[in-house]
Backbone as CSV, one residue per row, in Angstrom:
resi,resn,N_x,N_y,N_z,CA_x,CA_y,CA_z,C_x,C_y,C_z
1,MET,75.700,83.942,120.001,74.944,83.928,118.722,75.576,84.001,117.609
2,ALA,75.070,83.517,116.484,75.938,83.458,115.194,75.999,84.964,114.342
3,ILE,76.777,85.166,113.663,76.596,86.421,112.539,75.243,86.552,111.876
4,ASN,75.041,87.326,111.277,73.998,87.407,110.466,73.909,88.099,109.232
5,ASN,75.557,88.629,108.996,75.606,89.427,107.691,76.813,88.458,107.066
6,ARG,76.949,88.437,105.739,78.184,88.052,105.427,79.057,89.092,104.772
7,TYR,80.173,89.045,104.839,81.259,89.951,104.631,82.490,89.362,103.529
8,ASP,82.940,89.783,103.081,83.963,90.004,102.082,84.963,91.121,102.185
9,PHE,86.517,90.183,102.117,87.145,91.807,102.800,88.476,91.316,101.888
10,VAL,89.353,92.438,101.858,90.617,92.484,100.960,91.772,92.894,101.972
11,MET,93.056,92.166,102.123,94.157,92.370,102.788,95.137,92.886,101.592
12,ILE,95.751,94.141,102.070,96.982,94.777,101.266,97.944,94.970,102.190
13,PHE,99.322,93.908,101.913,100.569,94.281,103.198,101.582,94.082,102.233
14,ASP,102.713,94.373,102.713,103.806,94.310,101.702,105.420,93.527,102.645
15,VAL,106.313,93.752,102.006,107.346,92.963,102.673,108.573,93.783,102.148
16,GLU,109.571,93.959,102.541,110.891,94.550,102.545,111.887,93.992,103.089
17,ASN,112.989,93.478,102.198,114.309,92.647,102.373,113.661,91.330,103.119
18,GLY,112.944,90.703,102.885,112.682,88.901,103.189,111.929,88.423,102.747
19,ASN,111.379,87.325,103.388,111.100,86.182,102.881,109.764,85.935,103.680
20,PRO,108.085,86.269,102.692,107.405,85.898,103.501,106.519,85.009,103.492
21,ASN,107.097,83.717,102.431,106.732,82.416,102.598,107.552,81.458,101.819
22,GLY,108.396,80.576,102.820,109.408,79.704,102.089,108.646,78.444,100.823
23,ASP,109.194,78.422,100.104,109.000,77.246,99.328,109.751,75.844,99.587
24,PRO,109.293,75.265,100.300,110.199,74.330,100.662,110.478,72.939,99.105
25,ASP,109.823,73.304,98.403,110.185,72.925,97.118,111.369,73.560,95.898
26,ALA,111.645,74.857,96.841,112.396,75.598,95.879,113.631,76.149,97.180
27,GLY,114.299,75.424,97.905,115.084,75.574,98.993,114.559,76.675,100.004
28,ASN,113.237,76.453,99.933,112.928,77.586,101.102,112.976,79.256,100.459
29,ALA,113.364,79.077,99.499,113.216,80.503,98.790,111.664,81.425,98.477
30,PRO,111.502,82.381,98.300,109.852,83.180,98.512,109.054,82.312,97.113
31,ARG,108.117,82.051,97.538,107.154,81.303,96.332,107.111,82.154,94.952
32,ILE,107.135,81.549,94.381,106.985,82.340,92.812,106.318,81.646,91.770
33,ASP,105.272,82.348,91.079,104.587,81.849,90.148,105.650,81.888,88.418
34,ALA,106.341,80.369,88.206,107.393,80.223,87.256,106.962,81.042,85.923
35,GLU,105.635,81.083,85.679,105.259,81.603,84.235,105.244,83.438,84.628
36,SER,104.391,83.502,85.599,104.053,85.153,85.480,105.309,85.836,85.918
37,GLY,105.995,85.432,86.945,107.385,86.179,87.999,106.401,86.247,89.188
38,PHE,105.139,86.354,89.067,104.534,87.293,90.037,104.457,86.275,91.757
39,GLY,104.772,86.676,92.817,104.873,86.294,93.958,103.333,85.672,94.650
40,TYR,103.696,84.675,95.537,102.404,84.314,95.984,102.507,83.862,97.546
41,ILE,101.458,84.185,98.392,101.960,83.393,99.611,100.280,82.489,100.191
42,THR,100.979,81.210,100.730,99.665,80.600,100.891,98.865,80.967,101.803
43,ASP,97.222,80.171,101.398,96.310,80.787,102.678,96.570,79.728,104.181
44,VAL,97.543,79.000,104.229,97.876,77.966,104.992,99.064,78.819,105.844
45,CYS,99.840,79.820,105.331,100.716,80.708,106.114,99.901,82.065,106.573
46,LEU,99.237,82.462,105.857,98.227,83.440,106.497,97.436,83.375,107.687
47,LYS,96.931,81.900,107.658,95.734,81.273,108.821,96.986,81.325,109.810
48,ARG,98.087,80.741,109.874,98.764,80.401,110.940,98.933,81.543,111.695
49,LYS,99.181,82.534,111.211,99.665,84.140,111.878,98.300,84.580,112.666
50,ILE,97.223,83.936,111.690,96.208,84.694,112.874,95.990,83.753,113.873
51,ARG,96.276,82.371,113.868,96.156,81.452,114.968,97.034,82.028,115.888
52,ASN,98.362,81.945,115.551,99.075,82.794,116.409,98.942,83.523,117.106
53,TYR,98.341,84.403,116.452,97.916,85.696,117.467,96.902,85.987,118.349
54,VAL,95.844,84.855,118.189,94.613,84.871,118.675,95.147,84.065,120.144
55,GLU,96.188,82.888,119.750,96.889,82.202,121.030,97.180,82.988,121.689
56,LEU,98.064,84.080,121.486,98.872,85.165,122.306,98.083,85.860,122.907
57,VAL,97.170,86.454,121.921,96.173,87.601,123.219,95.161,86.979,124.186
58,LYS,94.557,85.522,123.794,93.980,84.906,124.700,94.497,84.230,125.756
59,ASP,95.239,83.368,125.463,96.435,82.808,126.281,95.645,81.814,127.004
60,GLY,94.681,80.934,126.449,94.323,79.964,126.987,92.721,80.382,127.730
61,GLU,92.000,81.337,127.453,90.475,81.792,127.592,89.982,80.158,126.923
62,ALA,89.376,80.207,127.594,87.907,79.230,127.542,87.228,79.802,126.310
63,GLY,87.338,79.008,124.983,86.405,79.040,123.727,87.561,79.181,122.777
64,TYR,88.880,79.638,123.002,90.054,80.075,122.002,91.336,79.300,121.973
65,ASN,91.010,78.000,122.046,91.437,77.298,121.882,92.033,76.699,120.918
66,ILE,93.376,76.933,120.236,93.898,76.310,118.936,94.125,75.045,118.713
67,LEU,93.303,74.381,117.529,93.410,72.975,117.144,94.687,72.689,116.569
68,VAL,95.121,73.385,115.389,96.221,73.129,114.569,97.372,73.997,115.049
69,LYS,98.281,73.174,115.864,99.240,73.991,116.411,100.284,72.578,116.636
70,ALA,101.146,72.547,117.008,102.442,71.820,117.041,102.710,71.170,119.065
71,ASP,101.681,71.008,119.328,101.477,70.377,120.778,101.159,69.007,121.441
72,LYS,99.745,68.720,120.721,99.870,67.055,120.788,98.808,66.621,119.139
73,SER,99.402,65.406,119.635,98.301,64.912,118.443,97.017,65.594,117.735
74,LEU,96.402,65.842,116.507,94.738,65.935,116.601,94.196,64.897,116.977
75,ASN,94.510,63.765,117.137,93.787,62.313,117.380,93.356,62.973,119.101
76,SER,94.260,62.842,119.608,94.356,62.976,121.149,93.285,64.124,121.511
77,LYS,93.177,65.352,120.625,92.450,66.292,121.144,90.871,65.591,120.774
78,PHE,90.669,65.083,119.608,89.577,64.409,119.703,89.201,63.613,120.488
79,THR,89.861,62.848,121.036,89.883,61.814,122.156,89.179,63.096,123.344
80,ALA,90.200,64.370,123.773,89.644,64.655,124.785,88.177,65.476,124.650
81,ALA,87.693,65.290,123.330,86.109,65.982,123.118,85.305,64.970,123.798
82,TYR,85.869,63.742,123.386,84.834,62.562,123.822,84.610,62.877,125.294
83,GLU,85.753,62.360,125.683,85.971,62.318,127.355,84.985,63.495,127.883
84,ALA,85.303,64.967,127.488,84.375,65.919,127.880,82.851,65.602,127.799
85,GLU,82.521,65.064,126.759,81.363,65.277,126.886,80.415,63.403,127.262
86,ASN,81.398,63.054,127.932,81.148,61.475,128.385,80.726,60.708,127.368
87,LEU,81.408,60.866,125.988,80.787,59.938,125.006,81.766,58.621,125.093
88,LYS,81.171,57.414,124.597,82.027,56.423,124.231,82.947,56.536,123.474
89,LYS,84.341,55.832,123.819,85.351,56.257,122.893,86.139,54.898,122.397
90,GLY,86.816,54.488,121.455,87.267,54.079,120.609,86.554,52.901,120.436
91,GLN,85.212,53.236,119.752,84.293,52.130,119.426,84.149,52.248,117.791
92,LYS,84.146,51.261,117.165,84.202,51.496,115.523,82.432,51.566,115.040
93,GLY,82.507,52.231,113.970,81.004,52.579,113.702,80.219,53.378,114.888
94,LYS,80.726,54.819,114.902,80.410,55.418,115.937,78.922,55.924,115.679
95,ASN,78.335,56.381,116.558,76.963,56.608,116.417,77.062,58.034,116.123
96,ALA,76.084,58.693,115.433,76.013,60.106,114.560,75.839,60.846,115.488
97,ASP,74.811,60.591,116.597,74.572,61.775,117.225,76.011,61.982,118.393
98,ASP,76.889,61.019,118.752,78.394,60.827,119.467,78.833,62.043,118.837
99,VAL,79.106,61.712,117.614,79.847,62.408,116.401,79.584,63.896,116.350
100,LYS,78.306,64.211,116.364,77.562,65.740,116.295,77.972,66.049,117.704
101,LYS,77.727,65.813,118.427,78.202,66.228,120.109,79.373,66.887,120.116
102,ALA,80.480,65.654,119.448,81.763,66.517,119.550,81.909,66.915,118.949
103,ARG,81.310,67.166,117.437,81.960,68.293,116.834,81.357,69.732,117.505
104,GLU,80.614,69.630,117.988,79.903,71.059,118.399,81.053,71.124,119.569
105,TYR,81.504,70.384,120.544,82.359,70.523,121.148,83.693,71.585,120.891
106,MET,84.037,71.057,119.528,85.071,71.373,119.321,85.205,72.708,118.563
107,CYS,83.799,72.738,118.045,83.388,74.674,117.724,83.144,75.123,118.528
108,LYS,83.030,74.421,119.712,82.631,75.541,120.967,83.960,76.090,121.676
109,ASN,85.121,75.101,121.360,86.182,75.396,122.309,87.259,75.921,121.381
110,TYR,87.755,75.780,120.009,88.694,75.916,119.349,88.115,76.418,118.360
111,TYR,88.887,78.247,118.904,88.462,79.392,117.306,88.893,78.797,116.201
112,ASP,90.198,78.477,116.088,90.341,78.236,114.643,89.451,76.880,113.985
113,VAL,88.545,76.373,114.739,87.611,75.210,113.946,86.271,76.217,113.646
114,ARG,85.858,76.774,114.577,84.661,77.797,114.658,85.163,78.720,113.161
115,MET,86.495,79.191,113.052,86.683,80.270,112.147,87.143,79.731,110.616
116,PHE,87.927,78.694,110.359,88.281,78.240,109.263,87.666,76.774,109.063
117,GLY,87.274,75.961,110.378,86.751,74.654,109.919,88.276,73.509,110.277
118,ALA,87.949,72.329,109.874,88.601,71.529,110.032,88.253,70.165,109.753
119,VAL,89.315,69.096,109.368,89.177,67.757,108.703,89.329,67.153,110.233
120,MET,88.085,66.848,110.928,88.504,65.695,111.940,87.698,64.355,112.243
121,SER,88.014,63.540,110.939,87.562,62.630,111.235,88.714,61.071,111.197
122,THR,89.558,61.383,111.796,90.648,60.524,111.769,90.694,60.161,113.343
123,GLY,90.959,58.984,113.117,91.386,58.125,114.578,90.076,57.473,115.058
124,ASP,90.309,57.230,116.404,89.158,56.202,117.020,87.888,56.498,117.499
125,ASP,88.386,57.933,117.353,87.160,59.103,118.035,87.044,60.229,117.363
126,PRO,86.475,60.052,116.218,86.234,60.769,115.051,85.262,62.345,115.719
127,CYS,85.527,63.260,114.798,85.093,64.536,115.359,83.962,65.371,114.301
128,GLY,83.804,64.575,112.941,83.310,64.816,111.972,84.012,65.718,111.357
129,ILE,83.398,66.633,110.169,84.122,67.435,109.104,83.716,68.786,109.252
130,VAL,84.197,70.046,109.513,83.744,70.975,109.716,84.240,72.116,108.474
131,ARG,82.900,72.660,107.677,83.156,73.507,106.855,83.272,74.917,107.395
132,GLY,84.658,75.417,107.301,84.672,76.842,108.039,83.958,78.067,107.362
133,PRO,83.153,78.840,108.112,82.730,80.202,107.500,83.843,81.417,106.685
134,VAL,85.096,81.198,107.822,85.848,82.063,106.700,86.778,81.192,106.046
135,GLN,86.880,81.993,104.907,87.880,81.159,103.621,88.688,82.333,103.283
136,ILE,90.198,82.199,103.083,91.154,82.975,102.117,91.658,82.591,101.430
137,ASN,92.035,83.531,100.215,92.697,83.022,99.165,94.192,83.194,99.137
138,PHE,95.135,82.173,98.330,96.322,82.866,98.031,96.520,84.356,97.918
139,ALA,97.577,84.777,98.839,98.334,86.226,98.403,98.616,86.079,96.835
140,ARG,98.861,87.424,96.278,99.758,87.422,95.019,99.964,88.935,94.834
141,SER,101.078,88.981,94.721,102.266,90.121,94.457,101.566,91.007,93.095
142,ILE,101.357,92.010,93.417,100.994,93.355,92.600,101.984,93.482,91.410
143,SER,103.080,93.714,91.417,103.857,93.490,90.647,105.005,91.833,90.544
144,PRO,105.596,92.022,89.302,106.351,90.387,89.498,107.754,90.372,90.656
145,ILE,108.170,89.985,91.290,109.057,89.813,92.552,110.666,89.341,91.531
146,ASN,111.406,90.122,92.553,113.147,89.939,92.392,113.424,89.103,93.507
147,VAL,113.693,88.004,93.230,114.057,87.245,94.288,115.742,87.222,94.354
148,GLN,116.298,87.668,95.647,117.479,87.712,95.517,118.412,86.765,96.495
149,ASP,119.609,86.076,96.188,120.081,85.306,97.096,121.423,85.972,97.321
150,VAL,120.793,85.969,98.731,121.979,87.248,99.693,123.186,86.100,100.426
151,THR,124.381,86.359,99.776,125.475,85.499,100.467,125.574,85.962,102.128
152,ILE,125.600,84.811,102.844,126.342,85.236,104.396,126.898,84.205,104.627
153,THR,127.636,84.839,105.686,128.867,83.915,106.713,128.272,83.746,108.158
154,ARG,128.572,82.556,108.947,128.627,82.478,110.022,129.780,81.650,111.045
155,GLN,129.949,82.103,112.604,131.112,81.718,112.880,131.063,80.591,114.075
156,ALA,129.544,80.610,113.600,129.557,79.020,114.647,129.410,78.138,113.968
157,ARG,130.182,76.902,114.126,130.371,75.508,113.644,129.435,74.403,114.083
158,THR,128.557,73.628,113.190,127.902,72.379,113.837,128.798,71.283,114.334
159,THR,129.901,71.026,113.936,130.158,69.757,114.294,132.135,69.874,114.786
160,GLU,132.712,69.088,115.064,133.732,69.343,115.204,134.694,68.886,113.945
161,ASP,134.518,68.284,113.093,134.663,67.887,111.649,134.741,69.441,110.863
162,ARG,133.747,69.859,111.083,133.518,71.281,110.368,134.643,72.379,110.750
163,MET,134.658,72.311,112.147,135.837,73.359,112.685,137.066,73.360,112.072
164,GLY,137.355,71.824,111.446,138.655,72.017,111.299,138.996,72.219,109.811
165,THR,137.823,72.998,108.967,137.977,73.372,108.094,138.123,74.861,107.991
166,GLY,137.956,75.656,109.132,137.773,76.914,109.042,137.026,77.482,110.288
167,SER,137.356,78.476,110.345,136.433,79.624,111.988,135.141,79.870,111.239
168,THR,134.904,80.283,109.724,133.516,80.486,109.505,133.053,79.706,107.728
169,GLU,131.802,79.645,107.526,131.461,79.097,106.761,130.670,79.972,105.951
170,ILE,130.173,79.550,104.597,129.145,80.628,103.877,128.058,80.074,104.050
171,GLY,126.694,80.763,103.819,125.322,80.288,103.597,124.815,81.227,102.591
172,LYS,123.330,80.934,102.345,122.644,81.961,101.890,121.361,82.000,102.153
173,LYS,120.613,83.145,101.772,119.528,83.357,102.477,118.674,84.259,101.332
174,SER,117.533,83.761,100.932,116.746,84.431,99.668,115.794,85.409,100.552
175,VAL,115.625,86.785,99.690,115.183,87.744,100.085,114.332,88.413,98.663
176,ILE,113.072,88.826,99.085,112.588,90.017,98.348,112.801,91.449,98.590
177,PRO,113.233,92.275,97.984,113.546,93.758,98.120,112.515,94.351,98.713
178,TYR,111.155,94.120,97.824,110.217,94.817,98.160,109.560,94.319,97.100
179,ALA,107.991,93.742,97.878,106.775,93.601,97.420,105.531,94.031,97.930
180,LEU,104.451,94.357,96.994,103.649,94.460,97.538,102.032,93.387,97.250
181,TYR,101.540,92.692,98.225,100.582,91.536,98.233,99.321,91.930,98.284
182,ARG,98.601,91.600,97.619,97.343,91.348,98.106,96.151,90.164,98.126
183,ALA,95.515,90.180,99.300,95.045,88.811,99.645,93.327,88.921,99.774
184,GLU,92.567,87.818,99.126,90.916,88.274,99.593,90.047,87.382,100.324
185,GLY,89.649,87.718,101.018,88.489,86.658,102.288,86.975,86.745,101.913
186,TYR,86.597,85.450,102.680,85.320,85.785,102.715,84.364,85.115,104.017
187,VAL,83.595,85.637,104.472,83.030,85.511,105.615,81.465,85.112,105.662
188,SER,80.943,83.508,105.173,79.994,83.110,105.100,79.062,83.343,106.508
189,ALA,78.036,83.864,106.659,76.766,83.667,107.804,76.226,82.647,107.367
190,ALA,76.114,82.273,106.720,75.189,80.769,106.411,75.942,79.670,107.162
191,LEU,76.806,79.318,106.256,77.744,78.623,107.182,78.337,78.659,108.532
192,ALA,78.402,79.867,109.387,78.379,80.336,110.708,77.135,79.720,111.262
193,ASN,75.975,79.774,110.804,74.540,79.556,111.576,74.591,78.399,111.533
194,LYS,74.710,77.914,110.514,74.298,75.648,109.826,75.536,75.619,110.814
195,THR,76.650,75.690,111.345,77.509,74.698,111.601,78.235,74.958,112.781
196,THR,79.302,76.351,112.781,80.259,76.375,113.784,79.858,77.270,114.832
197,ASP,79.045,78.441,114.485,77.948,79.603,115.276,79.250,80.454,115.361
198,LEU,79.934,81.194,114.505,80.388,82.137,114.841,80.039,83.204,115.336
199,SER,80.730,84.125,116.333,80.213,85.175,116.560,80.812,86.296,116.350
200,GLU,79.814,87.457,116.448,80.387,88.900,116.081,81.693,89.039,116.905
201,ASP,82.036,89.017,117.785,82.903,88.695,118.676,84.256,87.987,118.131
202,ASP,83.906,86.837,117.700,84.748,86.328,117.079,85.290,87.035,115.609
203,LEU,84.410,87.659,115.068,84.376,88.315,113.583,85.553,89.390,114.023
204,GLU,85.009,90.143,115.445,86.213,91.175,115.434,87.324,90.943,116.375
205,LEU,87.510,89.668,116.717,89.008,89.150,116.661,89.443,88.882,115.307
206,LEU,88.693,88.534,114.582,89.452,88.151,113.286,90.421,89.329,112.454
207,TRP,89.568,90.556,112.932,90.033,91.887,112.312,90.765,92.455,112.767
208,LYS,91.054,92.123,114.371,92.059,92.503,115.278,93.235,91.877,114.473
209,SER,93.104,90.158,114.650,94.218,89.502,114.195,94.726,89.821,112.589
210,ILE,94.109,90.090,112.109,94.650,90.405,110.687,95.527,91.584,110.352
211,ILE,94.829,92.810,111.285,95.444,94.010,111.227,97.250,94.022,112.156
212,ASN,97.138,93.122,113.204,97.863,92.789,113.677,99.183,91.439,113.828
213,MET,98.597,90.594,112.471,99.226,89.549,112.167,100.677,89.482,112.223
214,PHE,101.260,90.516,111.754,102.882,90.620,111.312,103.773,91.386,112.409
215,GLU,102.645,92.051,113.733,103.370,92.920,114.879,104.118,91.898,115.642
216,GLU,103.515,90.854,115.610,104.170,89.817,116.793,104.649,88.541,116.341
217,ASP,105.043,88.855,114.777,105.835,87.746,113.916,107.137,88.332,113.328
218,HIS,107.573,89.275,113.923,108.838,89.582,113.352,109.757,88.684,113.181
219,SER,110.791,88.743,111.978,112.205,87.831,112.386,112.663,88.489,110.890
220,ALA,114.045,88.089,111.146,115.182,88.183,110.464,114.667,88.349,108.908
221,ALA,114.516,86.298,109.020,114.079,85.782,108.111,113.079,86.511,106.904
222,ARG,111.705,87.538,108.084,110.449,87.401,107.109,110.886,89.379,106.676
223,GLY,111.979,89.687,107.287,112.095,90.928,106.782,110.717,92.030,107.547
224,LYS,110.816,93.282,107.126,110.064,94.265,107.641,108.409,93.916,106.797
225,MET,107.939,93.403,107.481,106.349,93.049,106.955,105.342,94.056,107.716
226,CYS,104.256,94.694,106.522,103.419,95.291,107.399,101.624,94.897,106.715
227,MET,100.811,95.471,107.454,99.564,95.342,106.914,99.258,96.830,106.788
228,ARG,99.271,96.953,105.399,98.642,98.263,105.262,97.393,98.929,104.812
229,LYS,96.410,97.872,104.255,94.980,98.311,104.016,94.240,96.815,104.662
230,LEU,93.096,96.764,105.240,92.341,95.976,105.268,90.832,96.708,105.182
231,ILE,90.231,96.287,104.099,89.044,96.623,103.866,87.946,95.400,103.784
232,VAL,87.047,95.749,104.033,85.728,95.032,104.672,84.382,95.340,103.978
233,PHE,83.707,94.500,103.153,82.267,94.751,102.709,81.277,93.997,103.665
234,LYS,80.475,94.685,103.892,79.623,93.907,104.911,78.267,93.999,104.180
235,HIS,77.230,92.866,104.004,76.553,92.525,103.438,75.150,93.025,104.251
236,GLU,73.993,93.444,103.854,72.947,93.509,105.102,72.584,92.072,105.327
237,ASN,72.598,91.172,104.390,71.850,89.960,105.226,72.802,88.661,105.103
238,ALA,72.532,87.499,105.286,73.571,86.215,105.383,73.451,85.741,104.080
239,LEU,73.129,85.897,103.120,73.303,85.508,101.984,74.186,86.420,101.174
240,GLY,73.936,87.754,101.387,74.640,88.485,100.418,73.669,89.341,99.729
241,ASN,74.567,90.493,98.911,73.435,91.774,98.557,74.636,91.791,96.801
242,SER,75.436,91.529,96.805,76.572,91.405,95.549,77.242,90.351,95.520
243,PRO,77.825,90.226,94.089,78.812,89.035,94.097,80.516,89.295,94.572
244,SER,80.620,88.640,95.227,82.237,89.050,95.567,82.967,89.767,94.728
245,HIS,83.317,89.289,93.760,84.114,89.671,92.621,83.826,91.000,92.603
246,ILE,82.813,91.533,92.108,82.445,92.712,91.944,82.599,93.828,93.046
247,LEU,82.601,93.538,94.053,82.706,94.542,95.179,84.723,94.358,95.423
248,PHE,85.394,93.148,94.894,86.829,93.117,95.218,87.231,94.060,94.197
249,ASP,86.744,94.121,92.865,87.162,95.322,91.681,86.569,96.409,92.091
250,LYS,86.662,96.766,93.137,86.023,98.114,93.491,87.350,98.851,93.892
251,ILE,88.322,98.015,94.131,90.108,98.211,94.714,91.111,98.339,93.606
252,LYS,91.441,99.132,92.798,92.091,99.362,91.849,93.933,99.731,92.484
253,ILE,95.009,98.743,92.177,96.064,99.072,93.077,97.003,99.124,91.460
254,GLU,97.815,100.191,91.327,98.916,100.364,90.035,99.748,100.652,90.608
255,GLU,101.037,100.620,89.759,102.524,101.008,89.782,102.807,102.386,89.374
256,LYS,103.340,103.139,90.440,103.454,104.614,90.133,105.245,104.606,90.026
257,ASN,105.889,103.505,89.789,107.060,103.487,89.607,107.468,102.216,89.215
258,PRO,108.497,102.069,87.737,108.657,100.688,87.188,109.320,99.923,87.728
259,VAL,109.645,100.056,89.093,110.716,99.300,89.840,110.471,99.751,91.119
260,PRO,109.128,99.206,91.728,108.674,99.463,93.117,108.930,99.022,94.089
261,ARG,109.939,99.597,95.161,110.761,99.605,96.055,110.121,100.113,97.635
262,CYS,109.129,100.898,97.474,108.424,101.081,99.136,106.530,101.451,98.694
263,PHE,105.888,100.981,99.702,104.471,101.604,99.588,104.005,102.419,98.884
264,ASP,105.137,103.616,98.996,104.306,104.876,97.881,104.837,104.952,96.624
265,ASP,105.230,103.602,95.851,105.523,103.305,94.876,104.362,102.840,93.970
266,TYR,103.320,102.916,95.190,102.109,102.554,94.457,100.693,103.191,94.661
267,SER,99.670,103.324,93.872,98.910,103.978,94.227,97.257,103.239,94.401
268,ILE,96.540,103.287,95.685,95.612,102.507,95.691,94.158,103.234,95.396
269,ALA,93.241,103.163,94.418,91.966,103.909,93.950,91.004,102.878,94.664
270,VAL,90.102,103.156,95.599,88.947,102.887,95.942,87.607,103.290,95.950
271,ASP,86.671,102.770,94.638,85.787,102.840,94.119,84.459,102.986,95.593
272,GLU,84.139,104.135,95.976,83.258,104.143,97.292,81.887,103.824,97.112
273,ASN,81.330,103.968,95.568,80.304,103.387,95.468,79.374,102.162,95.456
274,MET,79.027,101.757,96.648,79.158,100.386,96.884,77.383,99.806,96.166
275,PRO,77.004,98.537,95.737,75.425,98.079,95.468,74.949,98.119,96.610
276,GLU,73.751,98.573,96.358,72.843,98.493,97.167,73.017,97.361,98.744
277,GLY,72.779,97.451,100.053,72.763,96.500,100.479,74.221,96.088,101.125
278,VAL,74.953,96.962,100.491,76.717,96.748,101.047,77.198,98.124,101.585
279,GLU,78.159,97.815,102.652,78.794,98.903,103.536,80.481,98.444,103.026
280,MET,80.721,99.588,102.609,82.230,99.043,103.153,83.154,99.601,104.349
281,LEU,83.707,99.233,104.744,84.399,99.309,105.899,85.827,99.163,105.571
282,GLN,86.457,100.775,106.118,87.997,100.799,106.091,89.037,100.267,107.516
283,LYS,89.436,99.011,107.678,89.516,98.929,109.237,90.837,99.557,109.289
284,ILE,92.092,99.401,108.292,93.056,100.298,108.166,93.427,100.855,106.556
């Protein structure tokens, strides 16, 4: 049964001596707004961590497969949906009912399709387009970030020719000494009921995934990343009782130190006076 309440949510997390989201256009350095100096992290990066956690926790459980991952081509997964539903494969001008059945199969069997939606209209066996009920904005740092290029050495050379120039070579890695990020998201009960049938159990798994998204994703490159706050605004109906920006403005983050280097260098104020029909839930 699909959810009946609209939700809005705010994630607050930090990074210490790491690169939370490298930019391929800048030598994989941390992403930064060139005009303001504030750092940002893409929605794709955040959703990848949620997908990875769900796959780890559910481990192949029925209904919790992950569509967007590097195992098989997307088109082969669409064809598998046609096979599972005994639909005619590889025909031009697909029957609309067949596409609908295939789309329903994908929503039922793939968690990330139910959650984030997907464009599945490619290949000979299209499954249509799903607009996901859960959307996440880019995360943005609270303060301008300071990207540092750290010189490193390595002793393992890749080729015999390079071995001839010495036993070590120099490299670089880009890190942020410290940054606090904020990201905002939305859960549409209207879209859940219309298309994906996103359930309350699915939603609880989303909150659990957000809380733990960095705990199973540690690496030297990303440094120390921690989810500090997850604040959820629950509306009493499917269409909502307040515009999301009014709720997001209830959370104010300010610097206590002109050069923040830890979480305690910020103050977070939460106005708990909610509009009528909205409940605030502090998950962490």
